[in-house]
Coordinates of C-alpha atoms and ligand atoms in Angstrom, one line a residue:
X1 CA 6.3 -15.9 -45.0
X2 CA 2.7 -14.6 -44.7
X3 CA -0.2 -16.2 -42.6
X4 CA -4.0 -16.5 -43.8
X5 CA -6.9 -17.0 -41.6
X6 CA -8.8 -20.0 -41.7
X7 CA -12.1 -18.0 -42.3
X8 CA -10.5 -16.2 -45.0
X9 CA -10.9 -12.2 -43.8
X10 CA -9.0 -11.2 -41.4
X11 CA -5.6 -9.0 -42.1
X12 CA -2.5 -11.3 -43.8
X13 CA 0.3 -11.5 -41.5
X14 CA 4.1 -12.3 -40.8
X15 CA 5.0 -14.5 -38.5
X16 CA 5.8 -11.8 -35.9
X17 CA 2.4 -10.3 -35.7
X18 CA 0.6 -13.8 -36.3
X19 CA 2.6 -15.1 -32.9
X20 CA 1.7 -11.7 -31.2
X21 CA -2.4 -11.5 -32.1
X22 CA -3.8 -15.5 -31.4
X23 CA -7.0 -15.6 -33.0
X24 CA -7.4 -13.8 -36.0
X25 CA -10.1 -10.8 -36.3
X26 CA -12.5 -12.7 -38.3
X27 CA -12.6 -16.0 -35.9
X28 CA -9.9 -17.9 -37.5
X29 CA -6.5 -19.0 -36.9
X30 CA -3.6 -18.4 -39.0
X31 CA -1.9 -20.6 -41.4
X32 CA 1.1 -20.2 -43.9
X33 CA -0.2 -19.3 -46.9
X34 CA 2.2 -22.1 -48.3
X35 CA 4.0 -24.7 -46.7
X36 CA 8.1 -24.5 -46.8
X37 CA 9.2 -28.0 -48.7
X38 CA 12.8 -29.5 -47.2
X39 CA 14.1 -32.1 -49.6
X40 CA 14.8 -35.8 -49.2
X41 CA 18.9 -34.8 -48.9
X42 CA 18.2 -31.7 -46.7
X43 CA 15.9 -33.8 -44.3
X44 CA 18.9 -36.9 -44.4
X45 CA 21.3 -34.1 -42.7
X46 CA 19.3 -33.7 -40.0
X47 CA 19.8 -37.4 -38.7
X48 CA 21.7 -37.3 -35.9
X49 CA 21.9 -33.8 -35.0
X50 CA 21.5 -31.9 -31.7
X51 CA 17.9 -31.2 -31.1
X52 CA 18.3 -27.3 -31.3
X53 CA 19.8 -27.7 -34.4
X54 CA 17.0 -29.2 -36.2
X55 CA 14.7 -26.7 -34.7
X56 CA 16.4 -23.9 -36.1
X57 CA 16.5 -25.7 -39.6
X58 CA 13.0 -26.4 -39.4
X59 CA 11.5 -23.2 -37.9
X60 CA 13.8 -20.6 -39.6
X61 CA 11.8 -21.1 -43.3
X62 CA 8.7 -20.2 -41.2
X63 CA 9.7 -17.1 -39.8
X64 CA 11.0 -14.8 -42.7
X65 CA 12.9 -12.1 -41.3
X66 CA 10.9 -11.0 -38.6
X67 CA 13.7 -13.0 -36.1
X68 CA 17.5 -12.6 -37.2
X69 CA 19.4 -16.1 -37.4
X70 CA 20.9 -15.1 -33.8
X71 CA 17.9 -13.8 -32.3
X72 CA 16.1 -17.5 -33.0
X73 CA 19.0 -19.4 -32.4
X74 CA 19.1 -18.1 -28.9
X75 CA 15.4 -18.5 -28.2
X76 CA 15.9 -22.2 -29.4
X77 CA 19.2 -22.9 -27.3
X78 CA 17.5 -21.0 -24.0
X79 CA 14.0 -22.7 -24.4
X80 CA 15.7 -26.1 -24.7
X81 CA 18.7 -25.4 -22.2
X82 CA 15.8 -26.2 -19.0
X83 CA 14.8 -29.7 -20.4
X84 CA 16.4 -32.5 -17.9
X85 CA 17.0 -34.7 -21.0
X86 CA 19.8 -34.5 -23.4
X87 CA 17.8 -35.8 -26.1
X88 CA 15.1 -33.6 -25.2
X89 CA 13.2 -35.5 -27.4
X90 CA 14.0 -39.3 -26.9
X91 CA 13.0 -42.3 -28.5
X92 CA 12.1 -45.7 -27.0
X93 CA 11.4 -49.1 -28.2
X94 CA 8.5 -51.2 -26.4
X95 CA 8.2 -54.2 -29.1
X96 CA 9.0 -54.6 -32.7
X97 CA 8.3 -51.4 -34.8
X98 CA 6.6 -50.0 -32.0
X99 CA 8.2 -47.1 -30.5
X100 CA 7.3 -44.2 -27.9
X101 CA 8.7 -40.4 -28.3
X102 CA 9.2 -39.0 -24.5
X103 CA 7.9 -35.8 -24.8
X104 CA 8.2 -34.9 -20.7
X105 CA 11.4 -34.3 -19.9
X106 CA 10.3 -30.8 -19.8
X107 CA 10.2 -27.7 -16.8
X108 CA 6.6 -29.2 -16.3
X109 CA 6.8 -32.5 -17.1
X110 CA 4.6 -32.5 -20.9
X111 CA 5.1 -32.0 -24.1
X112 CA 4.0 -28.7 -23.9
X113 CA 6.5 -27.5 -22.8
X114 CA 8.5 -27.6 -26.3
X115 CA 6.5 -25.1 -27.8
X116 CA 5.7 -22.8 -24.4
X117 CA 9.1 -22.9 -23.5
X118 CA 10.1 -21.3 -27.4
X119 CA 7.2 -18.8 -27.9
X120 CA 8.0 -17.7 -24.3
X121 CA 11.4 -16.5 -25.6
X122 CA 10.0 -15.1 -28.9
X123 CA 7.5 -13.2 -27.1
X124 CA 9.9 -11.4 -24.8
X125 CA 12.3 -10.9 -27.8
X126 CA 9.5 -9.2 -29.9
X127 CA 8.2 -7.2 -27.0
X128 CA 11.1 -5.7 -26.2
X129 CA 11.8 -4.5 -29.8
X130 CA 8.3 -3.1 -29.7
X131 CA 7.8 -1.3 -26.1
X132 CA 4.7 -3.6 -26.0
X133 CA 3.0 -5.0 -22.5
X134 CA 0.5 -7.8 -23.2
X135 CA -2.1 -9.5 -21.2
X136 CA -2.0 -13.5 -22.4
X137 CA -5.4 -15.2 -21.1
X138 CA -5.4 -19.3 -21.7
X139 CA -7.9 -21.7 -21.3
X140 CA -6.0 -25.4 -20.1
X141 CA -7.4 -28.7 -19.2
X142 CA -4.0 -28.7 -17.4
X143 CA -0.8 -28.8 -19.2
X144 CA -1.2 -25.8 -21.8
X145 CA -1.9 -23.6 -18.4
X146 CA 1.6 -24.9 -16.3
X147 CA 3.4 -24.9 -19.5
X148 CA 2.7 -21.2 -20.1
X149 CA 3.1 -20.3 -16.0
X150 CA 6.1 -21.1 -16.5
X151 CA 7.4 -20.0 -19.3
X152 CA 6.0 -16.5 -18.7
X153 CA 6.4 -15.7 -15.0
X154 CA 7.7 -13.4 -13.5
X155 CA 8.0 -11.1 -16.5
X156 CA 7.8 -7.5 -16.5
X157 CA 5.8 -7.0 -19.5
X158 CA 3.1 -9.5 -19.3
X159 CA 0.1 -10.5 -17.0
X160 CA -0.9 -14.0 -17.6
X161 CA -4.6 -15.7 -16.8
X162 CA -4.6 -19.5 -17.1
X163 CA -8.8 -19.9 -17.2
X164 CA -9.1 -24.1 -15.9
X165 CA -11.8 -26.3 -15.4
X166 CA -12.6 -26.6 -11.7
X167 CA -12.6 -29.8 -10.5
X168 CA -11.5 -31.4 -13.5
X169 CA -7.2 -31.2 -13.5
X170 CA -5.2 -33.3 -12.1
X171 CA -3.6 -32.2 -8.0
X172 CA -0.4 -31.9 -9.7
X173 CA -1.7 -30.3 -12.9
X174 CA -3.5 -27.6 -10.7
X175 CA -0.6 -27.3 -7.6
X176 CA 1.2 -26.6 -11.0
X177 CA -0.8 -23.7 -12.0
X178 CA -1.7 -22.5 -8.3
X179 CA 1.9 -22.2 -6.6
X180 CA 3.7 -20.0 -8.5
X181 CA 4.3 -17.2 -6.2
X182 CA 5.0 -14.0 -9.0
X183 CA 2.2 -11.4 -8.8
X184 CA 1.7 -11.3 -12.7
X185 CA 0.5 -15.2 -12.6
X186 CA -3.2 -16.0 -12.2
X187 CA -4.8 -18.8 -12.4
X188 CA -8.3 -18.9 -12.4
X189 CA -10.9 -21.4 -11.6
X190 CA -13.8 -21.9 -14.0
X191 CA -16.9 -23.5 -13.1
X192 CA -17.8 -25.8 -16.3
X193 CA -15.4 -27.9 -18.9
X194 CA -12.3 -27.2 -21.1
X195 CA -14.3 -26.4 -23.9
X196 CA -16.1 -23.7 -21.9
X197 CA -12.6 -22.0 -20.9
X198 CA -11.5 -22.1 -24.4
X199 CA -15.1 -21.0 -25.4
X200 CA -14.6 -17.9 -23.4
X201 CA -11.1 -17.4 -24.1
X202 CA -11.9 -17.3 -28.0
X203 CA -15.0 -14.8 -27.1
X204 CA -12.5 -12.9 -25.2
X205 CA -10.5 -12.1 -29.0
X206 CA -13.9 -11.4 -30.4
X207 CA -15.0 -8.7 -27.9
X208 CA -12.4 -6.0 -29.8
X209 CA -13.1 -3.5 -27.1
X210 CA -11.7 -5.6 -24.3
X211 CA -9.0 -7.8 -26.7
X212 CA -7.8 -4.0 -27.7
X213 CA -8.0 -2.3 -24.3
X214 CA -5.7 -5.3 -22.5
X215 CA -3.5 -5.9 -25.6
X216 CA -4.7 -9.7 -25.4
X217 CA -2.5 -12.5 -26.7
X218 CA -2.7 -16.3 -26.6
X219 CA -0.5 -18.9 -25.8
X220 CA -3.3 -22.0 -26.8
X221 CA -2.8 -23.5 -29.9
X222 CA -5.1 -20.7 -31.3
X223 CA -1.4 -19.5 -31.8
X224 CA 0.8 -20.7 -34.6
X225 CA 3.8 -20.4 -33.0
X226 CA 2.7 -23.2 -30.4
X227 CA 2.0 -25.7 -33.5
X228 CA 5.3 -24.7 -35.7
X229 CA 7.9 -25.6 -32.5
X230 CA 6.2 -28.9 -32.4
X231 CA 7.1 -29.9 -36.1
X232 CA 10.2 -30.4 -34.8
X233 CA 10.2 -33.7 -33.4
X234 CA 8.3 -35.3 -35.8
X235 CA 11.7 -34.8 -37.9
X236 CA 13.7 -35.6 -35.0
X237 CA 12.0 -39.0 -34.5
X238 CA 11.4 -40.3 -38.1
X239 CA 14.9 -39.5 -39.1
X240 CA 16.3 -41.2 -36.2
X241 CA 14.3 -44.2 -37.3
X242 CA 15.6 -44.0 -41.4
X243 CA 13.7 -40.9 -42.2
X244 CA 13.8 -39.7 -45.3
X245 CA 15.0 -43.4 -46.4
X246 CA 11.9 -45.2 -44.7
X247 CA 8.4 -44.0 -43.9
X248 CA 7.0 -44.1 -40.1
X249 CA 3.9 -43.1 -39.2
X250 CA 2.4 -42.0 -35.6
X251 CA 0.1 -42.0 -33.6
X252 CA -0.8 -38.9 -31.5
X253 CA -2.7 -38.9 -28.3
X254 CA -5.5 -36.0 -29.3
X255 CA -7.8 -33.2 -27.9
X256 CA -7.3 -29.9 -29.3
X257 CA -6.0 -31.2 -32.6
X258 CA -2.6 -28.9 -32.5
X259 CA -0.2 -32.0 -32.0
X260 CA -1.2 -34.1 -34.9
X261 CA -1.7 -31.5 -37.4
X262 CA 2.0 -30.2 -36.5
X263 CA 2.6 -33.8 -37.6
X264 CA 0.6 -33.1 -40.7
X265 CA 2.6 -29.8 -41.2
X266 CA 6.3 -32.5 -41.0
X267 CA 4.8 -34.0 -43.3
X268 CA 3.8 -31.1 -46.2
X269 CA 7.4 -30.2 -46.2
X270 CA 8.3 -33.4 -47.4
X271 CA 8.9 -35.7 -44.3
X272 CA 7.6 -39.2 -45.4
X273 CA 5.2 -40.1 -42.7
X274 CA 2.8 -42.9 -43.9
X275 CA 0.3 -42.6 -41.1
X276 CA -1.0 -40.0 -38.6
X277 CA -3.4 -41.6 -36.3
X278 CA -5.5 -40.0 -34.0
X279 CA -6.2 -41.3 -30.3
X280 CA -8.7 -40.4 -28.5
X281 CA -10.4 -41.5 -24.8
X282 CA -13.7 -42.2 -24.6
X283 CA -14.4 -38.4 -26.0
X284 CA -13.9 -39.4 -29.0
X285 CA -16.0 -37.0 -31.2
X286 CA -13.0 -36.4 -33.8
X287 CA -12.9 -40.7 -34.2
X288 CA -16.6 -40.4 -34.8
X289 CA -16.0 -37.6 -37.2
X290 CA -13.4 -39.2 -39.0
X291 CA -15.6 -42.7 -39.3
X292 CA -19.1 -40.8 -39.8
X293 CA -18.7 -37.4 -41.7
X294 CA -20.4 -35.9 -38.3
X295 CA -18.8 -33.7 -36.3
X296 CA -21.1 -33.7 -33.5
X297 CA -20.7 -32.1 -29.8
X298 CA -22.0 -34.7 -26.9
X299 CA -21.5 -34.3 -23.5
X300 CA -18.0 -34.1 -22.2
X301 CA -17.3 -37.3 -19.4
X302 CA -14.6 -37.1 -17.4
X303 CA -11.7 -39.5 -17.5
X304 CA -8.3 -40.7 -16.5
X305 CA -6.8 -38.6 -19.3
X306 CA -8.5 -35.4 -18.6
X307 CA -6.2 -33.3 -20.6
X308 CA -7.9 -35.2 -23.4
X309 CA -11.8 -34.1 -22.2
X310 CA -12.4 -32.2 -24.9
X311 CA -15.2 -32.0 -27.8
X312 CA -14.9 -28.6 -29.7
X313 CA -10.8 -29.4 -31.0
X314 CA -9.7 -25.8 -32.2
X315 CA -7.2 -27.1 -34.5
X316 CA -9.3 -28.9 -36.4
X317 CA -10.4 -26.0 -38.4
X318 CA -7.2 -25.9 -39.7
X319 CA -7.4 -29.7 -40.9
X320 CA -10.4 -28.4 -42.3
X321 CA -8.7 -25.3 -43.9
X322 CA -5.9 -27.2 -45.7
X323 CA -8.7 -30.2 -46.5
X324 CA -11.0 -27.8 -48.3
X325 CA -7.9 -26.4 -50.1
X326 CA -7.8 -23.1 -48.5
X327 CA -11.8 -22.0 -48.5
X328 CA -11.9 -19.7 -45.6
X329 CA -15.8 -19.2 -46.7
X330 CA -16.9 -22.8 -46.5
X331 CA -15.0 -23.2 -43.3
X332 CA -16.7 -20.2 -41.7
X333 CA -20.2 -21.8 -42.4
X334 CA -19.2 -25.1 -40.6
X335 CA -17.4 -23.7 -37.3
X336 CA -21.2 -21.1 -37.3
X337 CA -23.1 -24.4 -37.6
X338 CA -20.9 -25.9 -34.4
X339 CA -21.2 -22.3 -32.7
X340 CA -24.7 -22.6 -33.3
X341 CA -26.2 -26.0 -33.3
X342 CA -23.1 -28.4 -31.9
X343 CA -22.5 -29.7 -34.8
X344 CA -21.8 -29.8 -38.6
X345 CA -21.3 -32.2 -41.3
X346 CA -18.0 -32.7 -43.1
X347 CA -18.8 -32.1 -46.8
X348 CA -17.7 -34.7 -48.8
X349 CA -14.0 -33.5 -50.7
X350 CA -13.5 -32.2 -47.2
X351 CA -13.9 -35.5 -45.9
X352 CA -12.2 -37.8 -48.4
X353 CA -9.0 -34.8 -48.0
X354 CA -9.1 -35.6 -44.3
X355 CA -9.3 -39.5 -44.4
X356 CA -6.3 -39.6 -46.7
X357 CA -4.4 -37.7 -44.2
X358 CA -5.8 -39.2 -40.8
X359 CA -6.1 -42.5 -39.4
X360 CA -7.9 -42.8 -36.2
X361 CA -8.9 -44.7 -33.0
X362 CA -10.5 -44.7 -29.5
X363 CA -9.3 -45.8 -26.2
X364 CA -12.0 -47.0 -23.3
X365 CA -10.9 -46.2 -19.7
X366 CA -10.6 -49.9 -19.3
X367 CA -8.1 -50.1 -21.9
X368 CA -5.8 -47.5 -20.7
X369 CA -5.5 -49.1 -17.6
X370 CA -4.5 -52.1 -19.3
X371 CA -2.4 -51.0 -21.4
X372 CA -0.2 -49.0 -18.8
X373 CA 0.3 -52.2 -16.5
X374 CA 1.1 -54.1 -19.6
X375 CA 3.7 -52.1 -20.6
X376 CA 5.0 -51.3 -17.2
X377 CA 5.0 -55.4 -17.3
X378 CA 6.8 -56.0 -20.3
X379 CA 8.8 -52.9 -20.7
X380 CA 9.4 -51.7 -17.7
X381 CA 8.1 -48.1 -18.6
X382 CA 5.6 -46.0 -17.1
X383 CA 2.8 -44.5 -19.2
X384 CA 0.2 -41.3 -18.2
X385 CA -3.0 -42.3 -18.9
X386 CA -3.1 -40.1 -22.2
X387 CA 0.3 -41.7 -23.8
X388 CA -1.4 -45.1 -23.0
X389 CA -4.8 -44.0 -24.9
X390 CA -2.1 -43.4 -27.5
X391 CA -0.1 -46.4 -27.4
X392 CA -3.0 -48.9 -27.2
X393 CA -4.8 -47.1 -30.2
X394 CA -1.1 -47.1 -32.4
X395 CA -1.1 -51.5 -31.2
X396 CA -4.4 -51.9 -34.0
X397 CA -1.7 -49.6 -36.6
X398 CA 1.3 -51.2 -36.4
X399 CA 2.6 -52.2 -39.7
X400 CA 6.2 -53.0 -41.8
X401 CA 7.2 -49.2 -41.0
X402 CA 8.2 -48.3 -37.8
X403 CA 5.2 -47.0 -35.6
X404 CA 6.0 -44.1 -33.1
X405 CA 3.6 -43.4 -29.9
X406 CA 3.7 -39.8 -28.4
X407 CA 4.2 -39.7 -24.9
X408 CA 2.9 -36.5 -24.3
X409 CA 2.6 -36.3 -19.9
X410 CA 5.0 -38.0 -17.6
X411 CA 3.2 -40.4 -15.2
X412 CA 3.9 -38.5 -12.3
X413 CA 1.5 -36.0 -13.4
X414 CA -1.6 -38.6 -12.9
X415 CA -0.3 -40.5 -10.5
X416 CA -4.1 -42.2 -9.2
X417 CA -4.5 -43.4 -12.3
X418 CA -1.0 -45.1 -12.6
X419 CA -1.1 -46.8 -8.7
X420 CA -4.2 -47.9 -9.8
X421 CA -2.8 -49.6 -13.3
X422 CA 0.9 -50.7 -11.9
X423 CA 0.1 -50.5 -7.8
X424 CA 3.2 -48.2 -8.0
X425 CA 2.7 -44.6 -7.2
X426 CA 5.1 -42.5 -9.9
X427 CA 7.5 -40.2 -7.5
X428 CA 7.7 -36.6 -8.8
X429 CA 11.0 -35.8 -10.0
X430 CA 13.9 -34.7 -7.5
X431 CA 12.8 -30.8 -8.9
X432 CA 9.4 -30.6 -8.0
X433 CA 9.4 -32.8 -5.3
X434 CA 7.7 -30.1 -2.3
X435 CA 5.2 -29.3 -4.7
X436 CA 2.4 -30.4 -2.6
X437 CA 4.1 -28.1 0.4
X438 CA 3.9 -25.3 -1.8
X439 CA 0.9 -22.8 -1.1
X440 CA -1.6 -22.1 -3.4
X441 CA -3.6 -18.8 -5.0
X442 CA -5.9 -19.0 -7.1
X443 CA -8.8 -17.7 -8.1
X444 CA -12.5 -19.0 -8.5
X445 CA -14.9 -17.3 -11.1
X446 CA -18.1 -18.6 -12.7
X447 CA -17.9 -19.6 -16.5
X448 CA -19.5 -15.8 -17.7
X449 CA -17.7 -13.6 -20.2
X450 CA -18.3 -10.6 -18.3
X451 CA -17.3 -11.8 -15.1
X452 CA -14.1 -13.2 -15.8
X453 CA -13.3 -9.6 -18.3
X454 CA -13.8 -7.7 -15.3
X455 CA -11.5 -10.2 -13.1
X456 CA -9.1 -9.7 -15.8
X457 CA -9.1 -6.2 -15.7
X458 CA -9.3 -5.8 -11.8
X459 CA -6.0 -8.0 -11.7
X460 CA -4.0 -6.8 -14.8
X461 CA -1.0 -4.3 -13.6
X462 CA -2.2 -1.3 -14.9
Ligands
PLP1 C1 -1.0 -34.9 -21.8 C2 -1.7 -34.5 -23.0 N1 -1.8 -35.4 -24.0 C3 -2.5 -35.1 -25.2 C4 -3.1 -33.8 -25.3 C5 -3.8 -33.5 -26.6 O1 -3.0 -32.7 -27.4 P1 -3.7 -31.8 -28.5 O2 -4.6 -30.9 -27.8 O3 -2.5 -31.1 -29.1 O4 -4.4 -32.7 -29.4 C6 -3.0 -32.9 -24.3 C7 -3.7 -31.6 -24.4 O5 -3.6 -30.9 -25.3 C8 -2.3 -33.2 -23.2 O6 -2.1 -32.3 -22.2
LIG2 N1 -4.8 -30.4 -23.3 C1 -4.6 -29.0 -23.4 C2 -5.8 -28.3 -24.0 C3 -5.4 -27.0 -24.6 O1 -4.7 -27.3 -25.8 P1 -3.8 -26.2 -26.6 O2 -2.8 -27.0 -27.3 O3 -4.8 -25.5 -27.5 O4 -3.2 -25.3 -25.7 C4 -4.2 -28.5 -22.0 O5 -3.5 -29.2 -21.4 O6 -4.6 -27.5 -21.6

């Protein structure tokens, strides 16, 4: 299996080495050059199996032999082994054809966690074969940066930076980030947004000097290996629900784009998914793209769902990729129009490509309030702010196939914005539950490339 960049000329790589660089050398991310196709019998056999088995069906054709069979089935079974539900991944009815996929029953409580948790073992596996130490640098409107905290602390081999928006992450989120006590975590403060973090974070890969000298990686959905692990429970849920027999579609709480085009990905090797909606909050440039043609940075306002505050979605250059049917040139000239004037327009095969593959919708902040205390009412479950944008957006979709909601943050994790929905505050789980006695380091840098490469390089172990 080889991987392409998105811009078309950077080096061609195997899996290995596209999970160990991040952002390619032109700018781009990497894709597989082709998708691998499961068939309508090899997808039935999945129905009903353990959760770490259909990862290991689904990732292995990804991964060509850079992992043997036992190396990858031990990264699957100690990535999944920390999750607090047997399901991992389960499924749960709140009205006819409407269903919601739990992704939080992870170490910190999101679905992150499902692909941190697995690259996290991969890395360490392909580190050690190669006498490699890395310095990973994220940028995380607050679940990307606890995700990776915990999968990678404490190891020898790697420093990790989690780059945050001051101000703008949730207590637990940060307290999260900002309590780990191993020397080679750091989490940094940023004065500005998300986008800024990831901003520097991608100029970060583009100053080779520095990217070379620190042996920088990324855990952001820059990397691949963060979209392929979550393939897997789009094939865990539709089969579940009658998949490959009967299509189901989803709807996918959205910011940085990676979640819904793994959904995309499910469904290029073969699994029937009628619809992939996109949900945003009331950021909702990627549902003005998708209903104008415009893809057009405003402002970023801050909301109940902050982990959804974004404007400039990485992974949507790789919708755009696959959409222009693999033209790394054309899709180098729209991300230097966004770099450079906020915006760019969708050229028109590019556009029709993506509106046959994406549905989409927008949630106001009055909505998601509503929509959480109604389905506490009737269901009796509780819904972060972001799987509520999701859920009220997948209500105008609903349709003879079944409709599944990903619920991508527990509650507990926003819990203002839930009291304020239900009048019930959301207890932490049992696990976590002296988090707010836990004391915190971190550090506070303004949003400037060179300042935060020199932090970066003051901190690093040597
Ligand atoms: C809780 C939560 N929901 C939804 C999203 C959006 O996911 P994506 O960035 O993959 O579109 C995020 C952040 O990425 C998140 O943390
Ligand atoms: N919402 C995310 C933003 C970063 O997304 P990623 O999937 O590219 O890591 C977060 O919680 O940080």
């Amino acid at each position: 299996m080889r991987y392409v960049s998105t811009r078309g000329t950077a080096p061609i790589l195997g899996f290995e080495d596209a999970l160990l660089t991040g952002l390619a050398r032109d700018g781009g991310l990497y894709v597989p050059q082709s998708v691998p196709h499961m068939d309508a019998h090899e997808i039935a056999a999945l129905a009903g199996l353990p959760y770490e088995e259909v990862a290991f069906q689904v990732i292995r054709p990804f991964i060509g032999d850079d992992f043997s069979e036992d190396e990858l089935r031990g990264a699957i079974s100690r990535a999944y082994s920390v999750f607090a539900h047997p399901a991992r991944a389960p499924l749960v009815q709140v009205a006819p054809q409407h269903f919601v996929l739990e992704l939080f029953h992870g170490p910190t409580l999101a679905f992150k966690d499902f692909a941190m948790q697995l690259i996290g073992q991969l890395f360490q596996i392909a580190m050690k074969k190669r006498g490699e130490r890395v310095t990973i640098v994220g940028a995380t409107s607050g679940d990307t940066g606890s995700a990776a905290i915990e999968a990678f602390r404490g190891l020898d081999n790697v420093d990790i930076f989690i780059l945050y928006p001051h101000g703008r992450v949730s207590e637990v989120q940060r307290r999260q980030m900002t309590t780990p006590p191993e020397a080679n975590v750091h989490a940094v403060a940023v004065d500005g947004h998300f986008d800024d973090c990831q901003a520097l974070v991608k100029d970060m890969f583009n100053d080779f000097d520095f990217r070379d000298s620190v042996g920088l990686s990324a855990v952001n959905s820059i990397n691949w290996g963060r979209v392929l692990a979550q393939v897997v429970y789009y094939f865990t849920a539709a089969t579940a629900l009658g998949a490959p027999h009967r299509e189901v579609a989803f709807t996918v709480p959205t910011g940085n784009f990676g979640d819904i085009f793994a959904g995309d990905i499910a469904r290029r090797m073969g699994l029937p998914i009628r619809e992939l909606v996109i949900a945003t909050n009331r950021n909702d440039i990627l549902h003005r793209a998708m209903t104008t043609g415009s893809y057009s940075v405003e402002g970023v306002a801050p909301t109940m769902s902050p982990s959804m505050d974004i404007q400039v979605s990485s992974n949507f250059e790789r919708a755009l990729y696959l959409a222009s049917g693999g033209d790394g040139e054309v899709v180098k000239g729209l991300m230097e129009d966004l770099k450079g004037q906020g915006s760019f327009s969708i050229p028109q095969g590019i556009m029709e490509g993506l509106q046959e593959r994406y549905a989409s919708g927008r949630c106001s902040e009055e909505e998601t309030l509503e929509t959480i205390a109604r389905l506490h009412a009737t269901t009796g479950m509780t819904l972060c702010p972001h799987s509520a944008v999701g859920a009220r957006v997948a209500e105008d979709h609903v349709s003879d196939v079944p409709m599944v909601t990903l619920a991508t943050a527990h509650p507990a994790k926003f819990p203002d914005a839930v009291e304020e929905a239900t009048q019930e505050r959301p207890p932490l789980p049992h696990r976590m539950a002296d988090l707010y006695d836990r004391p915190e380091r971190v550090e506070r840098c303004a949003g400037d490339l060179q300042a935060i490469e020199t932090l970066i390089k003051e901190r690093r172990a040597a």
